[in-house]
Coordinates of C-alpha atoms and ligand atoms in Angstrom, one line a residue:
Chain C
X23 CA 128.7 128.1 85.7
X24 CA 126.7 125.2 87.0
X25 CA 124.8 122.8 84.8
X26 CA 120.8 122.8 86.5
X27 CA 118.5 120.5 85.1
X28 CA 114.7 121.7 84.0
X29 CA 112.4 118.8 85.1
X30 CA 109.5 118.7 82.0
X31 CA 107.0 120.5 83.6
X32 CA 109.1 123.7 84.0
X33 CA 110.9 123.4 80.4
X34 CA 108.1 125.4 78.6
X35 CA 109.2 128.5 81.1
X36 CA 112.4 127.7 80.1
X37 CA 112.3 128.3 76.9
X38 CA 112.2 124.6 76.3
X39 CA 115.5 123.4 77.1
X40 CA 116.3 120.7 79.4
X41 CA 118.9 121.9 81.0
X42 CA 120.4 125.6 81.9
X43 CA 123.6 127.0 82.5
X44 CA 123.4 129.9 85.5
X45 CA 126.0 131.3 87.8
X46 CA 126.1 131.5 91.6
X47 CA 128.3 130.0 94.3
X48 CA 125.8 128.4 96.3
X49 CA 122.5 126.7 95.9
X50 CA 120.4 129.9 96.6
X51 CA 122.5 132.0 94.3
X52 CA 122.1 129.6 91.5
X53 CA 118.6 129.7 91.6
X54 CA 118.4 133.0 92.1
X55 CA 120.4 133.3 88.8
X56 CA 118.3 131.3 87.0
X57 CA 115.1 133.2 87.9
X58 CA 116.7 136.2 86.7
X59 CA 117.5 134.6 83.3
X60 CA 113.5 132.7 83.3
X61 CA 111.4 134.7 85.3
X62 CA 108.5 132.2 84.5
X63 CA 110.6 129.6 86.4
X64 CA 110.7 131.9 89.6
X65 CA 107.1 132.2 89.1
X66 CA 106.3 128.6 89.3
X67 CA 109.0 127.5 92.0
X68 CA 109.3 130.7 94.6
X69 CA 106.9 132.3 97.1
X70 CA 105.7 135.8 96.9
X71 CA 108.9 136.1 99.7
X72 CA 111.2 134.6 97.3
X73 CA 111.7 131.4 99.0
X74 CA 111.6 128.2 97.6
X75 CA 108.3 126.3 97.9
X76 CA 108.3 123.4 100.0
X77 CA 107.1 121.4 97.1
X78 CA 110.1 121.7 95.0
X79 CA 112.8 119.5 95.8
X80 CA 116.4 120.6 94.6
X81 CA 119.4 118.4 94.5
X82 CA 123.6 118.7 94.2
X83 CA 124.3 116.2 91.9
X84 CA 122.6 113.2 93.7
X85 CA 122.4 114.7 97.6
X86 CA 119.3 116.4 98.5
X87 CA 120.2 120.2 99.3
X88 CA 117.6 120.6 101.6
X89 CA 120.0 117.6 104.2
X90 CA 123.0 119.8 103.7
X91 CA 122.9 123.6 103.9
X92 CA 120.3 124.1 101.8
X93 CA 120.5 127.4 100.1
X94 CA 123.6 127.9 101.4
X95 CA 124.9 124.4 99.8
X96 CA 128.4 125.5 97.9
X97 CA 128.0 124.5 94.4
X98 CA 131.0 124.6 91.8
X99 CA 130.8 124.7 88.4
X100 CA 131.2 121.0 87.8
X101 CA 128.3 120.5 89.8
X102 CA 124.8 119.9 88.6
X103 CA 121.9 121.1 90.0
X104 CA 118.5 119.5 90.1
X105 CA 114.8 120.8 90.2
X106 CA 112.8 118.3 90.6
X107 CA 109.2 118.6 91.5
X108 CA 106.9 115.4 92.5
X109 CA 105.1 113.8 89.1
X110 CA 101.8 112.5 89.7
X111 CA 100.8 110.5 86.3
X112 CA 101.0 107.0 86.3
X113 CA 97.7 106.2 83.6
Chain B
X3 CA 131.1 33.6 101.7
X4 CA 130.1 36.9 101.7
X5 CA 127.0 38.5 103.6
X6 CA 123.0 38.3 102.5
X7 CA 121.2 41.0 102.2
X8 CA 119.2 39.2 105.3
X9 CA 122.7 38.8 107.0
X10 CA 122.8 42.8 106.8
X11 CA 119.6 43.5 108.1
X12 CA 120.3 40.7 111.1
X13 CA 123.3 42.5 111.7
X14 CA 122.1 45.8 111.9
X15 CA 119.0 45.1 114.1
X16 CA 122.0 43.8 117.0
X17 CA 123.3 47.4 117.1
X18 CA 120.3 49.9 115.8
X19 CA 117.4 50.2 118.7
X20 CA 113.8 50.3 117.0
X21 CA 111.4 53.1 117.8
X22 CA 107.3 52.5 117.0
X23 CA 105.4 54.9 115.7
X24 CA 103.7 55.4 118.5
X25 CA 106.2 55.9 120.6
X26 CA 107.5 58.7 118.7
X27 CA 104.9 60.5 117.9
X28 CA 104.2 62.5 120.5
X29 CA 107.6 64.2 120.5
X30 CA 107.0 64.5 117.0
X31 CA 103.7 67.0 117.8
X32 CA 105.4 68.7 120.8
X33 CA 108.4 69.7 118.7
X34 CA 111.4 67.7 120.6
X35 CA 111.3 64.5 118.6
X36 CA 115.2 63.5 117.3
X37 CA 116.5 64.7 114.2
X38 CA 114.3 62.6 111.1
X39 CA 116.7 61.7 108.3
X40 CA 114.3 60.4 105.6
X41 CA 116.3 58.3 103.1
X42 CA 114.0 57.5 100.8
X43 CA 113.8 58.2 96.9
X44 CA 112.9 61.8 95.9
X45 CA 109.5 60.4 94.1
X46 CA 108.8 58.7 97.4
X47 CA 109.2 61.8 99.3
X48 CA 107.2 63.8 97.5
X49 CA 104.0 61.7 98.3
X50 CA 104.6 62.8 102.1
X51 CA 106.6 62.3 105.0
X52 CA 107.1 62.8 108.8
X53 CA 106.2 66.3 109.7
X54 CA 109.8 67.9 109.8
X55 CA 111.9 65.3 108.4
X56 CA 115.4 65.9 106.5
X57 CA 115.3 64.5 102.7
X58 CA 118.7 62.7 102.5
X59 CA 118.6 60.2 99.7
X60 CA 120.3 56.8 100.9
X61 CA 122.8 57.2 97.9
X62 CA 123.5 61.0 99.5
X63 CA 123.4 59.7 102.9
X64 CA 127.5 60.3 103.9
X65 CA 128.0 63.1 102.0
X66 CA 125.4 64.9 103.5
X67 CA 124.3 64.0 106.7
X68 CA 127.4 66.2 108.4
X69 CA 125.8 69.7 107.0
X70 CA 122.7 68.3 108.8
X71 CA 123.7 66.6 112.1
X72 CA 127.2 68.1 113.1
X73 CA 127.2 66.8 116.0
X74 CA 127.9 63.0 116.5
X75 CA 125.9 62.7 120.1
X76 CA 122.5 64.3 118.2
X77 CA 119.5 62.0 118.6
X78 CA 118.9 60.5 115.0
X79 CA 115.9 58.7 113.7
X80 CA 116.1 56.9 110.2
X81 CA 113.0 56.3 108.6
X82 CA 112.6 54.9 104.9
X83 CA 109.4 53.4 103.3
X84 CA 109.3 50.4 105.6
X85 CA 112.1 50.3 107.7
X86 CA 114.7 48.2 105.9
X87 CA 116.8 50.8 104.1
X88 CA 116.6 53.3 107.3
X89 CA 118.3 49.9 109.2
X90 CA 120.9 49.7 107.3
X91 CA 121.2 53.8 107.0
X92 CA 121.4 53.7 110.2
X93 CA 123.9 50.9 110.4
X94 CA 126.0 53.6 108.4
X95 CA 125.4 56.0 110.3
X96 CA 126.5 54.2 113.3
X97 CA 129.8 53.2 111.3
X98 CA 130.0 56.7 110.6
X99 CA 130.8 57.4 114.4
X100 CA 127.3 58.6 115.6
X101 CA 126.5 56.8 118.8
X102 CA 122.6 57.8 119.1
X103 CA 121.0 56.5 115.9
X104 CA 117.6 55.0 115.9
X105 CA 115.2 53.3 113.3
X106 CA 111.6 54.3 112.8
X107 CA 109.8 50.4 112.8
X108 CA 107.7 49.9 110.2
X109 CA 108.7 52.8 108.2
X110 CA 106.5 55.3 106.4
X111 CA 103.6 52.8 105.8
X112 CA 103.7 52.2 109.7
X113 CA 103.3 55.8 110.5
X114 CA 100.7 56.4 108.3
X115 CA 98.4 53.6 108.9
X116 CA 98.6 54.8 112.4
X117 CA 97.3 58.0 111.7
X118 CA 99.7 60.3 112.6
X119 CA 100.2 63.6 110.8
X120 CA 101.6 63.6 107.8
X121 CA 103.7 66.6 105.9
X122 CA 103.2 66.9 101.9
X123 CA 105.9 68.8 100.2
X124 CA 104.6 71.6 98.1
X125 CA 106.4 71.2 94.6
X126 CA 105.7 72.5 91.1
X127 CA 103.9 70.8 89.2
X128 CA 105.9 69.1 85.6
X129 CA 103.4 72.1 83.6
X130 CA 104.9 74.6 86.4
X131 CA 108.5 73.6 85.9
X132 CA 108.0 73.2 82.1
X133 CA 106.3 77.0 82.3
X134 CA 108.8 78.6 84.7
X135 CA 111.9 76.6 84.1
X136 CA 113.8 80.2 82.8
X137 CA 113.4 81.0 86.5
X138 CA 114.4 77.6 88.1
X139 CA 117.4 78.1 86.5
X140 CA 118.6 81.1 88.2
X141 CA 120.3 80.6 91.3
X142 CA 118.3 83.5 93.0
X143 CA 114.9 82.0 92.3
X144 CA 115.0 78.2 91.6
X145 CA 112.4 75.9 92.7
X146 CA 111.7 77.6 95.9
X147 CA 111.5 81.4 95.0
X148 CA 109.3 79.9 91.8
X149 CA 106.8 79.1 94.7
X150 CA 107.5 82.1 96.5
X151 CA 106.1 83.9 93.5
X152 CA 102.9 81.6 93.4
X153 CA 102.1 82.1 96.6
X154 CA 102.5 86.2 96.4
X155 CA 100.1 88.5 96.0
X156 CA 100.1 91.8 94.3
X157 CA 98.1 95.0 94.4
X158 CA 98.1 96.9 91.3
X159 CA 97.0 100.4 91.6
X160 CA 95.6 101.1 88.0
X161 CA 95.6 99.1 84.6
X162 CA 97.0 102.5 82.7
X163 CA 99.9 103.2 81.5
X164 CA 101.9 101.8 84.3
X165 CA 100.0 99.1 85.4
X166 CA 99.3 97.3 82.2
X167 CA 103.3 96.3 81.6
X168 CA 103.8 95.1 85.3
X169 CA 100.0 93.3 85.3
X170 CA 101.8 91.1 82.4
X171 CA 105.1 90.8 83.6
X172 CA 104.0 89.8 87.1
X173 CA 101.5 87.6 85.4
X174 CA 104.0 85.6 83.1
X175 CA 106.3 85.5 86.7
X176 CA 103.6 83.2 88.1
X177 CA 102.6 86.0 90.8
X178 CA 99.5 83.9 92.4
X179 CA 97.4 86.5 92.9
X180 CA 97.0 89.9 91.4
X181 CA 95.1 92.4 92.8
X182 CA 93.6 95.7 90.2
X183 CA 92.3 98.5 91.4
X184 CA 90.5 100.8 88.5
X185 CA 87.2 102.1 88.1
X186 CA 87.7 103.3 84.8
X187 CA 87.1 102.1 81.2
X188 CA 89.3 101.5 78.6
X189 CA 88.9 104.2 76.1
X190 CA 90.4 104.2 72.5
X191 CA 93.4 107.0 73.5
X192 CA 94.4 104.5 76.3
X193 CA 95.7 102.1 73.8
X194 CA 98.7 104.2 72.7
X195 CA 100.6 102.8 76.1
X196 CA 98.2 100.5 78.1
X197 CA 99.4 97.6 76.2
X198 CA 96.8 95.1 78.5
X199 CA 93.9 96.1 76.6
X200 CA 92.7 95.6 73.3
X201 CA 90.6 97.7 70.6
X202 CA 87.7 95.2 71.0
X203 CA 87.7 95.3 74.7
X204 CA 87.2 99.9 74.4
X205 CA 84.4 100.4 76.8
X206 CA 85.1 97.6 79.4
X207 CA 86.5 97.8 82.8
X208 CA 90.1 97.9 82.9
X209 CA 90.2 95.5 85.8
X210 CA 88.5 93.3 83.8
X211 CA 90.0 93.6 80.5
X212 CA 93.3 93.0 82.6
X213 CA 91.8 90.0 83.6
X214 CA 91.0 88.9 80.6
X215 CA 94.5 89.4 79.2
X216 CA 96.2 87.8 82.3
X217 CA 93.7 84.8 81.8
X218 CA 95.3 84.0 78.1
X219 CA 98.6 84.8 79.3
X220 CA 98.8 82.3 82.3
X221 CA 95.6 80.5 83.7
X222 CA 96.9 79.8 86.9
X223 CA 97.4 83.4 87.9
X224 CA 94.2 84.8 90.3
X225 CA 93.0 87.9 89.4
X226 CA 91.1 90.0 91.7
X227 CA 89.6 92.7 89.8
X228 CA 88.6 95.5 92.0
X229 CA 86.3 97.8 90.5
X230 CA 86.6 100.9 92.4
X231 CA 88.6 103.7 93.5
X232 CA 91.2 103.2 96.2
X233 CA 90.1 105.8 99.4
X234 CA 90.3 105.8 102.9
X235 CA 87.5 103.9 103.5
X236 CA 88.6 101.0 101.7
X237 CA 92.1 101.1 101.3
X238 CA 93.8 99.4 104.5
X239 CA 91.1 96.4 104.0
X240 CA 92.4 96.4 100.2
X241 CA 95.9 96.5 101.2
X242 CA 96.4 94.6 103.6
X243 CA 95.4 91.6 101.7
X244 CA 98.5 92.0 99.6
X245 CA 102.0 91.8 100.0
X246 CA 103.2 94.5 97.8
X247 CA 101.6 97.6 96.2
X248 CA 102.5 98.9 93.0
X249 CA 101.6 101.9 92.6
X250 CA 100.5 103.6 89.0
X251 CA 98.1 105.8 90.0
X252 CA 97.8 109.3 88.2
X253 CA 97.0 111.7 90.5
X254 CA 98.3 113.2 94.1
X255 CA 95.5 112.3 96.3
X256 CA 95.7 108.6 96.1
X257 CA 99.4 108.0 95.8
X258 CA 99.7 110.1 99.4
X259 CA 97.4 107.7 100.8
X260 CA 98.8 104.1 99.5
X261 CA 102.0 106.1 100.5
X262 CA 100.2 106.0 104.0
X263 CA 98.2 102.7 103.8
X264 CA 101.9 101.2 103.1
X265 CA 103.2 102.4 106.1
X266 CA 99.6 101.6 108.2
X267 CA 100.0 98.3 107.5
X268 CA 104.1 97.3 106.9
X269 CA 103.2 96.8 103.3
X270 CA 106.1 97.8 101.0
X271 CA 104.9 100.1 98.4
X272 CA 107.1 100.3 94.6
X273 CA 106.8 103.6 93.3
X274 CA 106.8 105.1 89.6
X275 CA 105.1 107.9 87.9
X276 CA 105.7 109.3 84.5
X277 CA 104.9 112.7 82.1
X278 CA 106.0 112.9 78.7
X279 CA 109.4 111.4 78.0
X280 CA 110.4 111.6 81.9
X281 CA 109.8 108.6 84.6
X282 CA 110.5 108.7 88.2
X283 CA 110.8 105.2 90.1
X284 CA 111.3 104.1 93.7
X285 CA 111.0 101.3 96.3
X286 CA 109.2 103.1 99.7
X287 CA 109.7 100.0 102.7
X288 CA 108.0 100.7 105.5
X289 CA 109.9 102.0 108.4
X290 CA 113.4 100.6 106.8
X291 CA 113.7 103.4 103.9
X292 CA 112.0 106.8 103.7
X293 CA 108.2 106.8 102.3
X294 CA 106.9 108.5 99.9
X295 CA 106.2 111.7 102.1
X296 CA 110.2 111.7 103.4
X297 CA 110.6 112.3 99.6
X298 CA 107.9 114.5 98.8
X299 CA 106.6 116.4 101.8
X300 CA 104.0 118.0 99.5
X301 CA 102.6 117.9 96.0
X302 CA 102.7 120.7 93.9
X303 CA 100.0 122.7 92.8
X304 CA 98.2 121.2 90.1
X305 CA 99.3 123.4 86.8
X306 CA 102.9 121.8 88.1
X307 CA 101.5 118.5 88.0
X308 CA 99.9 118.0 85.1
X309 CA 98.3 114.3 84.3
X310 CA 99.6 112.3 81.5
X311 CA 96.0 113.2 79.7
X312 CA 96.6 116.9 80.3
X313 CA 100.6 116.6 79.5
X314 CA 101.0 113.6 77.2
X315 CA 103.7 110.5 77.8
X316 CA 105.2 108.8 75.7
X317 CA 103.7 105.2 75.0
X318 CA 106.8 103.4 75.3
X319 CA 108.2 105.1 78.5
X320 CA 105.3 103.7 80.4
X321 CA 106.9 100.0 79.3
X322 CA 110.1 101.1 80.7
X323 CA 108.8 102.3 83.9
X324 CA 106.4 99.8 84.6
X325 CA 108.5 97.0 83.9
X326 CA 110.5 98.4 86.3
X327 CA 108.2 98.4 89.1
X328 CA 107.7 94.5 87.9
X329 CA 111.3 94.2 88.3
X330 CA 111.1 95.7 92.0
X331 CA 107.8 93.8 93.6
X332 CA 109.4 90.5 92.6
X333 CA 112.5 91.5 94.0
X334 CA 111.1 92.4 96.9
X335 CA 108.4 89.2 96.8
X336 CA 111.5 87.3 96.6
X337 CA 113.5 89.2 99.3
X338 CA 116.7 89.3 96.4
X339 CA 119.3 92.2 95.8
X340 CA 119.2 95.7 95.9
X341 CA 116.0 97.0 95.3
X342 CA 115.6 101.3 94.9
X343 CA 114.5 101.4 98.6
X344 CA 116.5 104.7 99.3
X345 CA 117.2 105.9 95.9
X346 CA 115.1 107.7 93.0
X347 CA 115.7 106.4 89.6
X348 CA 115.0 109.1 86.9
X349 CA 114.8 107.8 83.7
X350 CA 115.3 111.0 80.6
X351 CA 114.1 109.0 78.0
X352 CA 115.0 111.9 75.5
X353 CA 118.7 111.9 76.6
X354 CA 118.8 108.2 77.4
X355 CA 120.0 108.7 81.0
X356 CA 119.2 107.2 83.8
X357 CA 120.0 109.4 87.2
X358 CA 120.0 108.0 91.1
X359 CA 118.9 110.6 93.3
X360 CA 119.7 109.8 97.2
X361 CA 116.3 109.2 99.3
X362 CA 116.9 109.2 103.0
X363 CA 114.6 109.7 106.3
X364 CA 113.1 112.1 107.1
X365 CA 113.3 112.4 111.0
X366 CA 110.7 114.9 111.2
X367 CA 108.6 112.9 108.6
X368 CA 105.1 113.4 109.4
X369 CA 104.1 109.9 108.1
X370 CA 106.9 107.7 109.3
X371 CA 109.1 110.0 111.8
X372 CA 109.5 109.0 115.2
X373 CA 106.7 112.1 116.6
X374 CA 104.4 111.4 113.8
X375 CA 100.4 111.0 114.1
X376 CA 100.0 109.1 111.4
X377 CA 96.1 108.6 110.2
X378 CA 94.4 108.7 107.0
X379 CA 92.7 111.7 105.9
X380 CA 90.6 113.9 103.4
X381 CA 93.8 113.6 100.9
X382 CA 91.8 115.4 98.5
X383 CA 91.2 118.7 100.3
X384 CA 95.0 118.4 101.6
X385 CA 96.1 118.0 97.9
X386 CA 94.1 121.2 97.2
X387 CA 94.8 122.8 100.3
X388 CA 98.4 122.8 100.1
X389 CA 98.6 123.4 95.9
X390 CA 96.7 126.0 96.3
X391 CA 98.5 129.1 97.9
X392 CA 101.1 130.9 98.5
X393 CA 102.4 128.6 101.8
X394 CA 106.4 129.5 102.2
X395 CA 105.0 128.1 106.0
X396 CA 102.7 125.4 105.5
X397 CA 102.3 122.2 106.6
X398 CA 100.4 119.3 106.8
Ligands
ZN407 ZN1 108.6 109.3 105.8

């Protein structure tokens, strides 16, 4: 099981917790896993295809997944996955 | 019996050639005048001295002149405040083993009551030093970055939440000119975070309750309050007046285009933005690290980005963060360490963690990649545009 991280706008559709436990041996599979387990999450972060929108950013422990393999990025179960959506607020 | 003074100076004036001011002078101005070892007294000095002249106290004078002239052929021209301690300077000198030493007749006074340019070293004044002595201290700023910071100028996007820690911090740091952009008002609910403004100032402009704040805190600090919002009419005029842009605004529109304007006009651009107990922070350098876009192609869609007013922050995280951003433009005023430039800080105030994210370069950035068009825009209806649908394939 990986360890992925709920940024705060997200954690409501999470059922509030900051960070979720979800199985999968790549970054795609993960995610996929998680969407199962918080469908509201796959609402927010996929496309009507299923495909991650270009918006959300998602990194393997500090590397960005999108300049490795993306999707296909192995992930192990002591690594930790991050969502991580811009924030705007700043007042 | 032993030499005179007058015996010393006789001496010296057999072996030590005299140059006139006049002479001199117009190698000075062109740039190829010899090497000027001043050997005057530090109080002296400071009153003015030839334009590019080397301060070497007399009492200094062997010690240091070999970090300064290396080589013993160099063209050297000892000056003093009349040309009586530069003779015998230069009698040293000469001991010393360099065989092209000169004295500058007439000294100082000479020079000046001929009318040739004069230099004036800038140097804090005894309330400066008194006021930033903490700094002085510090082998990474000392007297010299202390002026660096006086002579800075920062552009503050916003006196919120963000803004109001760094306005103070970069105030107290002696930043000479602050620049802050806000057209809004300070309202009662502000006063939770935005720690600039007072409950008797509710109702006034935040630029100019910043001001105001700034103005108690330390005099000397300029404050240009600017009373509008940023947009891309306006902003690369704004910007480019300043040497660094911290950016605390809340919304997508306007941090895309600082994120922009920054690159436009080579103007590095310290990043933060917050929501509830979560703050992200970053240092965007134009063309050197990724921008803002390289880390964010697009924003999300706006019920993913809710503002602090929709969302909430916590008061205190705002400290944190903005302080941070303080941290980062004096760093990068002062040209000192390792700023974020690179890297995203994430700051979980909840768990107490800080996380480094890796930023790099986007090559096919369409801001600061190599085939990018780059030009401001309607950022508000791309904001929209992009939030708004389904867009697995879209793009700016
Ligand atoms: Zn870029």
């Amino acid at each position: 099981m990986s360890t992925v991280k709920i940024p705060p706008v997200l954690r409501q559709a999470a059922g509030g917790e900051r960070t979720v436990e979800a199985k999968g041996a790549n970054v795609g599979e993960v995610l996929t896993a998680l969407c199962e387990a918080h469908p509201a999450i796959g609402k927010q972060i996929l496309t009507s295809d299923g495909e991650l929108h270009k918006f959300v950013n998602v990194y393997v422990n500090d590397e960005d997944a999108r300049l490795m393999q993306w999707t296909d990025t192995p992930v192990g179960d002591d690594d930790t996955l991050l969502i991580l959506p811009a924030m705007a607020g700043g007042q | 019996m032993s030499p005179s003074y007058q015996d010393l100076i006789a001496a010296a004036r057999e072996v030590i050639p005299e140059v006139e001011p006049a002479d001199v002078a117009p190698r000075v101005a062109a740039g190829d005048g010899p090497l000027i070892i001043d050997v005057r007294e530090t109080a002296e000095w400071d009153q003015g001295h030839l334009p590019g002249a080397v301060h070497i106290p007399r009492g200094f004078l062997e010690s240091r002149i070999g970090g300064t002239a290396p080589d013993s052929d160099q063209e050297i021209l000892v000056s003093c405040a009349s040309g009586q301690r530069s003779l015998l300077s230069a009698q040293t000198l000469h001991d010393m083993g360099f065989t092209n030493v000169t004295n500058l007749a007439g000294g100082f006074a000479r020079w000046k009551q001929n009318n040739h340019p004069v230099e004036i070293p800038r140097i804090l004044t005894a309330g400066q030093r008194s006021r930033y002595s903490r700094h002085i201290l510090i082998p990474e700023v000392g007297e010299e970055g202390q002026m660096k910071l006086l002579d800075s100028k920062a552009l503050l996007i916003g006196a919120g939440g963000l803004g109001s820690p760094a306005a103070y911090y970069l105030a107290a740091a002696g930043i000479g000119t602050i620049g802050i952009v806000d057209d809004d008002e300070v309202d009662e609910s502000n006063l939770q975070r935005q720690i600039i403004h007072t409950t008797d100032r509710v109702g006034m402009n935040k630029g100019e309750s910043a001001k105001q704040a700034i103005a108690a805190l330390n005099p000397e600090v300029q404050v240009n309050v600017h009373p509008f919002r940023v947009n891309r009419d306006n902003v690369l005029d704004l910007v480019s007046q300043y040497d660094v842009i911290v950016d605390g605004a809340d919304n997508f529109p306007t941090r895309y285009l600082l994120a922009d304007a920054s690159l436009m006009t080579n103007t590095p651009l310290v990043h933060a933005s917050i929501l509830r107990f979560e703050g992200h922070a970053s240092v965007f350098t134009p063309y050197d690290g990724p921008c803002y876009r390289c880390l964010f192609p697009e924003p999300p869609p706006p019920d993913l980005a809710p503002s602090c007013g929709e969302a909430g922050v916590l008061g205190v995280l705002c400290g944190v963060m903005g302080n941070i951003q303080a941290t980062e433009a004096i760093k990068v005023l002062l040209g000192i360490g390792d700023t974020l430039s690179g890297r995203l800080l994430i700051y979980d105030a909840l768990g107490m963690t800080f996380t480094e994210l890796k930023v790099r370069r986007d090559p096919d950035c369409p801001s600061c990649g190599p085939n990018a068009d780059l030009q401001l825009r309607d950022y508000e209806a791309w904001c929209a545009g992009v939030g708004s649908h389904d867009h697995a394939g879209a793009s700016a």
